[in-house]
Coordinates of N, CA and C in Angstrom, one line a residue:
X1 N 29.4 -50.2 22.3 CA 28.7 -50.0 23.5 C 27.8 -51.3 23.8
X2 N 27.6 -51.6 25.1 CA 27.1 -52.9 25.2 C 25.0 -52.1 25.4
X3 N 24.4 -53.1 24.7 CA 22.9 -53.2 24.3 C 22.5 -54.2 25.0
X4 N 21.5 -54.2 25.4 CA 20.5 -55.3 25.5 C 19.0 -55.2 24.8
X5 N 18.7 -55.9 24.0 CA 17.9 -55.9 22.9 C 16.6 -57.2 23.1
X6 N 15.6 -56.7 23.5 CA 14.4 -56.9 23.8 C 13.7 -57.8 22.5
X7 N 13.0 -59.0 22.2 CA 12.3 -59.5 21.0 C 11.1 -60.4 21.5
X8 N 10.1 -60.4 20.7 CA 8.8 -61.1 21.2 C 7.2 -60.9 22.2
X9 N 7.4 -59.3 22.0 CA 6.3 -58.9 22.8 C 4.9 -58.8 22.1
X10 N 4.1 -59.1 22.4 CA 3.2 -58.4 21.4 C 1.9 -58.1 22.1
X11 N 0.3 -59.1 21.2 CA -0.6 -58.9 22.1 C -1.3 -60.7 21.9
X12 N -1.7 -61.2 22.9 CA -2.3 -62.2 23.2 C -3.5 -62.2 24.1
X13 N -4.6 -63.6 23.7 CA -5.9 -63.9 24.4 C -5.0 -64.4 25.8
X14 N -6.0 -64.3 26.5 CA -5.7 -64.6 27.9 C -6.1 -66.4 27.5
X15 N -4.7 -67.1 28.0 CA -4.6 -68.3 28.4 C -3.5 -68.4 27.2
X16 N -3.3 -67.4 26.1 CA -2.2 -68.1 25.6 C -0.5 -67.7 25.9
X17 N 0.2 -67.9 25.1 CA 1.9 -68.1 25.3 C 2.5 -67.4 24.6
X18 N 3.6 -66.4 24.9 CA 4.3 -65.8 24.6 C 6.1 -65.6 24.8
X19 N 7.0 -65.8 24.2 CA 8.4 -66.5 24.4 C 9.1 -65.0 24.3
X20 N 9.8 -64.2 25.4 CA 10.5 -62.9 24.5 C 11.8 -63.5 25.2
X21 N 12.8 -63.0 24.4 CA 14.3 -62.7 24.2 C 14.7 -61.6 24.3
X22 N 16.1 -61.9 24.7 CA 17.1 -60.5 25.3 C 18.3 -60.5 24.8
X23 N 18.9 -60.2 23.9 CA 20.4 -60.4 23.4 C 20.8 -59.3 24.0
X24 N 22.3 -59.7 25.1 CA 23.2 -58.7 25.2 C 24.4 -59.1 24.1
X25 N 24.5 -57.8 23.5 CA 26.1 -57.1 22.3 C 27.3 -56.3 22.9
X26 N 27.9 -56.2 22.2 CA 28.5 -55.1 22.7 C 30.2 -56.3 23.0
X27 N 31.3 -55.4 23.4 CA 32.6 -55.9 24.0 C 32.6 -56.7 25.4
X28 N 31.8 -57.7 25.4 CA 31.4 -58.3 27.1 C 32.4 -59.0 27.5
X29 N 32.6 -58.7 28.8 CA 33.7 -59.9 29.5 C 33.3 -60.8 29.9
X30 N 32.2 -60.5 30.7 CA 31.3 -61.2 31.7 C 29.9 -60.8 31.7
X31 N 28.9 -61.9 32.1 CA 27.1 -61.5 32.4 C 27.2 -62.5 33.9
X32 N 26.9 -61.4 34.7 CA 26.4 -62.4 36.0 C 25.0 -62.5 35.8
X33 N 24.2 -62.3 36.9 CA 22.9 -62.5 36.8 C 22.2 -62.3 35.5
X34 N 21.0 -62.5 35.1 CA 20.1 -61.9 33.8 C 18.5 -62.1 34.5
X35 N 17.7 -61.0 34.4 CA 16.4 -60.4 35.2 C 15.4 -60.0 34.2
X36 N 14.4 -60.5 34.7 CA 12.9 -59.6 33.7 C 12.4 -58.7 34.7
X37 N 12.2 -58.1 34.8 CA 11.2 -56.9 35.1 C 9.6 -56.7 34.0
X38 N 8.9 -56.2 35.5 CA 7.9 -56.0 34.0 C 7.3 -54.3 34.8
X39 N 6.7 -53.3 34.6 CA 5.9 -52.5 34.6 C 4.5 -52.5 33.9
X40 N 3.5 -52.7 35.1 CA 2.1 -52.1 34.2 C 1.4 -50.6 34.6
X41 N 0.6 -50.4 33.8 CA 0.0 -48.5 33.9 C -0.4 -48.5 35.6
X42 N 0.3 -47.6 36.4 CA 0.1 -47.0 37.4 C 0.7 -48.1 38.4
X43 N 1.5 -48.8 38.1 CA 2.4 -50.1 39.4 C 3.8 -49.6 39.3
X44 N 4.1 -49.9 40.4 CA 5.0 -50.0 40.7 C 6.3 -51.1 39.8
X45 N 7.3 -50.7 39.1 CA 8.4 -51.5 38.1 C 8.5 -53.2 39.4
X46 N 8.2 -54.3 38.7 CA 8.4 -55.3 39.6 C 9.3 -56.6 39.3
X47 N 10.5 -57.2 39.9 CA 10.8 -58.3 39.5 C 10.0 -59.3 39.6
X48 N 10.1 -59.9 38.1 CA 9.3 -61.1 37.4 C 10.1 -62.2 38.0
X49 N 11.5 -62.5 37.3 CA 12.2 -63.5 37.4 C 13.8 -63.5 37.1
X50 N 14.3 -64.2 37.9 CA 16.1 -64.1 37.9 C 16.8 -65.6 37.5
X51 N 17.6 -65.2 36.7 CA 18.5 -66.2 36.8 C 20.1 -65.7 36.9
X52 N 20.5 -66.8 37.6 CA 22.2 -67.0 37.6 C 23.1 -67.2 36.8
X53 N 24.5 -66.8 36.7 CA 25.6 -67.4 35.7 C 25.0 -68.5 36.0
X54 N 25.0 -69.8 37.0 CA 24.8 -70.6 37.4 C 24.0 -71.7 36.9
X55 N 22.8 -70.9 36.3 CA 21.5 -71.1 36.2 C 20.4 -71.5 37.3
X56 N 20.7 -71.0 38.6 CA 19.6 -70.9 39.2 C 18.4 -69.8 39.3
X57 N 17.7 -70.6 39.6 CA 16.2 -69.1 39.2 C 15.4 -69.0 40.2
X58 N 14.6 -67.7 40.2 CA 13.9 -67.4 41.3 C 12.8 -66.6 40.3
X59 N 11.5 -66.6 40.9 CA 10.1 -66.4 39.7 C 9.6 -65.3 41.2
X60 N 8.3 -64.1 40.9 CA 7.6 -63.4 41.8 C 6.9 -64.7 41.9
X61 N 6.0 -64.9 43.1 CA 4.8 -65.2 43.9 C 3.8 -65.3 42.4
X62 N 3.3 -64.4 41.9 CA 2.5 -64.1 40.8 C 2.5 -65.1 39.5
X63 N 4.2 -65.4 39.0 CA 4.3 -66.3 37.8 C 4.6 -67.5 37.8
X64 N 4.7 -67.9 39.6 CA 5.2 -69.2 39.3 C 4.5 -69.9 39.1
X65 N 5.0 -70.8 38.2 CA 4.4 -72.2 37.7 C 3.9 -72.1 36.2
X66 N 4.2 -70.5 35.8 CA 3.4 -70.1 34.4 C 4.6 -69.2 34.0
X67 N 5.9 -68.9 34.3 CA 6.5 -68.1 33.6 C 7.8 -69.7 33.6
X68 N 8.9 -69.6 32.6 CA 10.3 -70.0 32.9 C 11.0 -69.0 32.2
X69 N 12.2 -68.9 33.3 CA 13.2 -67.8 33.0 C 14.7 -69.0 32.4
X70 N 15.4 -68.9 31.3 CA 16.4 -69.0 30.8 C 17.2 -68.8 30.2
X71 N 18.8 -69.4 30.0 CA 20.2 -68.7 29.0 C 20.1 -69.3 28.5
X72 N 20.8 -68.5 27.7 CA 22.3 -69.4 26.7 C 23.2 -68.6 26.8
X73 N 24.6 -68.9 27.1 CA 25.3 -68.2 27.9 C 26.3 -67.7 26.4
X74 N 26.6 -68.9 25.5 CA 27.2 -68.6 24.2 C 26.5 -67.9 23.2
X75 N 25.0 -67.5 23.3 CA 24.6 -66.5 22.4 C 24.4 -65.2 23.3
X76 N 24.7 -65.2 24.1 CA 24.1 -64.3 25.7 C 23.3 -63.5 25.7
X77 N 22.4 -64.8 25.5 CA 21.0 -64.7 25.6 C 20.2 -65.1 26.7
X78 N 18.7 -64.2 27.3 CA 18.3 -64.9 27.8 C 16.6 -64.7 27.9
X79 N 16.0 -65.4 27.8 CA 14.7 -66.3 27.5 C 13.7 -65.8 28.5
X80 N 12.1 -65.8 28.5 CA 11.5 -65.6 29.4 C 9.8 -66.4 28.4
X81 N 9.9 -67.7 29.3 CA 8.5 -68.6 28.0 C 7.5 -68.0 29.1
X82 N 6.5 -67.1 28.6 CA 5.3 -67.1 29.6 C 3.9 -68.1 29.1
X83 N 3.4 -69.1 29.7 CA 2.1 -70.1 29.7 C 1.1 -69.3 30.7
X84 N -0.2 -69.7 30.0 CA -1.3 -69.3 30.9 C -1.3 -67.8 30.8
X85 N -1.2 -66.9 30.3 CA -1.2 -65.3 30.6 C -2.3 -64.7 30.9
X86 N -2.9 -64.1 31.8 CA -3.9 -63.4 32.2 C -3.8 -62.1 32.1
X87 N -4.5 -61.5 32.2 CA -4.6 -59.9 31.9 C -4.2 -59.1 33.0
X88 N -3.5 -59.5 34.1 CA -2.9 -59.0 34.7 C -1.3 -59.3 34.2
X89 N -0.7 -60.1 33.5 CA 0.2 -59.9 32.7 C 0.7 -58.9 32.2
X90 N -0.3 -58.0 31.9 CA 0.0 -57.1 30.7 C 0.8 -55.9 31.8
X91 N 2.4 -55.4 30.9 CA 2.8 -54.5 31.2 C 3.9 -54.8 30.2
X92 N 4.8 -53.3 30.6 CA 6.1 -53.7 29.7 C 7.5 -54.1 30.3
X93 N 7.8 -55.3 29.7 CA 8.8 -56.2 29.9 C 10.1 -55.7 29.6
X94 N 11.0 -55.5 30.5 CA 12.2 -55.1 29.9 C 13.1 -56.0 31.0
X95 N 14.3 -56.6 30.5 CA 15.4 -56.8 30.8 C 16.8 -56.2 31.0
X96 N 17.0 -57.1 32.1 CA 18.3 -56.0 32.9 C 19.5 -57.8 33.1
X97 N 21.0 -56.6 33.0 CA 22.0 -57.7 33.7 C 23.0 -56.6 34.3
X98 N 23.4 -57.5 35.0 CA 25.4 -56.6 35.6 C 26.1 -56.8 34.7
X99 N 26.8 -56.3 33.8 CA 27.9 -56.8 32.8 C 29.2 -55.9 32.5
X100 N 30.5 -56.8 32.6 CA 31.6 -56.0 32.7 C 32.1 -56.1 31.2
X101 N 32.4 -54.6 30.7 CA 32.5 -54.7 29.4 C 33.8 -54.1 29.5
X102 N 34.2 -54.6 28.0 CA 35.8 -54.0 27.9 C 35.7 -52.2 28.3
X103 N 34.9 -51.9 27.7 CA 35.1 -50.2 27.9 C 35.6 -49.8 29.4
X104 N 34.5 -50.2 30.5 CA 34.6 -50.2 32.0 C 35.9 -50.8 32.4
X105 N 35.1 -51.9 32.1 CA 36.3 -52.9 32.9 C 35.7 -53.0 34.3
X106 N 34.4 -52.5 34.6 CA 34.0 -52.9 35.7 C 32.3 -53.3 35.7
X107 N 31.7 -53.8 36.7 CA 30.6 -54.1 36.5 C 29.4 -52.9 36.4
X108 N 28.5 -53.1 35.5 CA 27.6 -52.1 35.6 C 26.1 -52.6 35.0
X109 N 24.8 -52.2 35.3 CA 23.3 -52.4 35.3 C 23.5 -51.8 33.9
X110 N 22.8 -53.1 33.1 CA 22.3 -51.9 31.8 C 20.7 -52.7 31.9
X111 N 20.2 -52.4 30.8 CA 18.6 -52.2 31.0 C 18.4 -52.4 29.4
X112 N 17.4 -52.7 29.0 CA 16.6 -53.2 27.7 C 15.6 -52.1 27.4
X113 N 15.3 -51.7 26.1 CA 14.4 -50.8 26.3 C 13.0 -51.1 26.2
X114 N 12.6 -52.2 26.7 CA 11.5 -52.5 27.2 C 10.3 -52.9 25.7
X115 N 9.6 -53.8 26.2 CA 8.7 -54.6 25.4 C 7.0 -54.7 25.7
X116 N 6.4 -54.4 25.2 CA 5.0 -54.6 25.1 C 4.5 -55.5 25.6
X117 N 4.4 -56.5 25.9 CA 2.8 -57.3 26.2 C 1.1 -57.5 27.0
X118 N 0.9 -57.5 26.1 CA -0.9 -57.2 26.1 C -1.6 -58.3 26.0
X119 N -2.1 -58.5 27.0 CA -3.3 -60.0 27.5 C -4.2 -59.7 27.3
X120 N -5.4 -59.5 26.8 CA -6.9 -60.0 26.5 C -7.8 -60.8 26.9
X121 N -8.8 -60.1 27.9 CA -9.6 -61.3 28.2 C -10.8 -61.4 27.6

């Protein structure tokens, strides 16, 4: 069954840096896009940051210039370095892709089961 497996959340002072990872497993054919999301207590689930097979990326209004979103397409993996973190940071981070796995054989949304991070000011 294909997983996506969440690493590197924890809790940080505001202004510092935190790196999480996403390994998809499983029988994969294919990963098109790869996305962070984040939720905090009482918001609305929001996209953070996208990237492409391609590697092009698109960041919210909120992280740019203090988050980078990236792969590695041979470990299919993909990366999210947050700099500067402020306490409005804090929510939980989970990762999502489209991925066509042998089982399907067609494209389908799977989801991470989501990661902690906690800013401190």
């Amino acid at each position: 069954q294909v997983q996506l497996v969440e690493s590197g959340g924890g809790s940080v002072q505001a202004g510092g840096s935190l790196r999480l990872s996403c390994v998809a497993s499983g029988t994969i054919l294919s990963i098109n896009a790869m996305n962070w999301y984040r939720q905090a207590p009482g918001k609305q689930r929001e996209l953070v940051a996208t990237i492409s097979s391609g590697g092009s990326t698109n960041y919210a209004d909120s992280v740019k210039g203090r988050f980078t979103i990236s792969r590695d397409n041979a470990k299919k993996t993909v990366y999210l370095q947050m700099n500067s973190l402020k306490p409005e940071d804090t929510a939980v981070y989970y990762c999502n892709a489209p991925i066509v796995s042998r089982a399907t054989m067609a494209v389908r949304t799977y989801w991470g089961q989501g990661t902690q991070v906690t800013v401190s000011s």
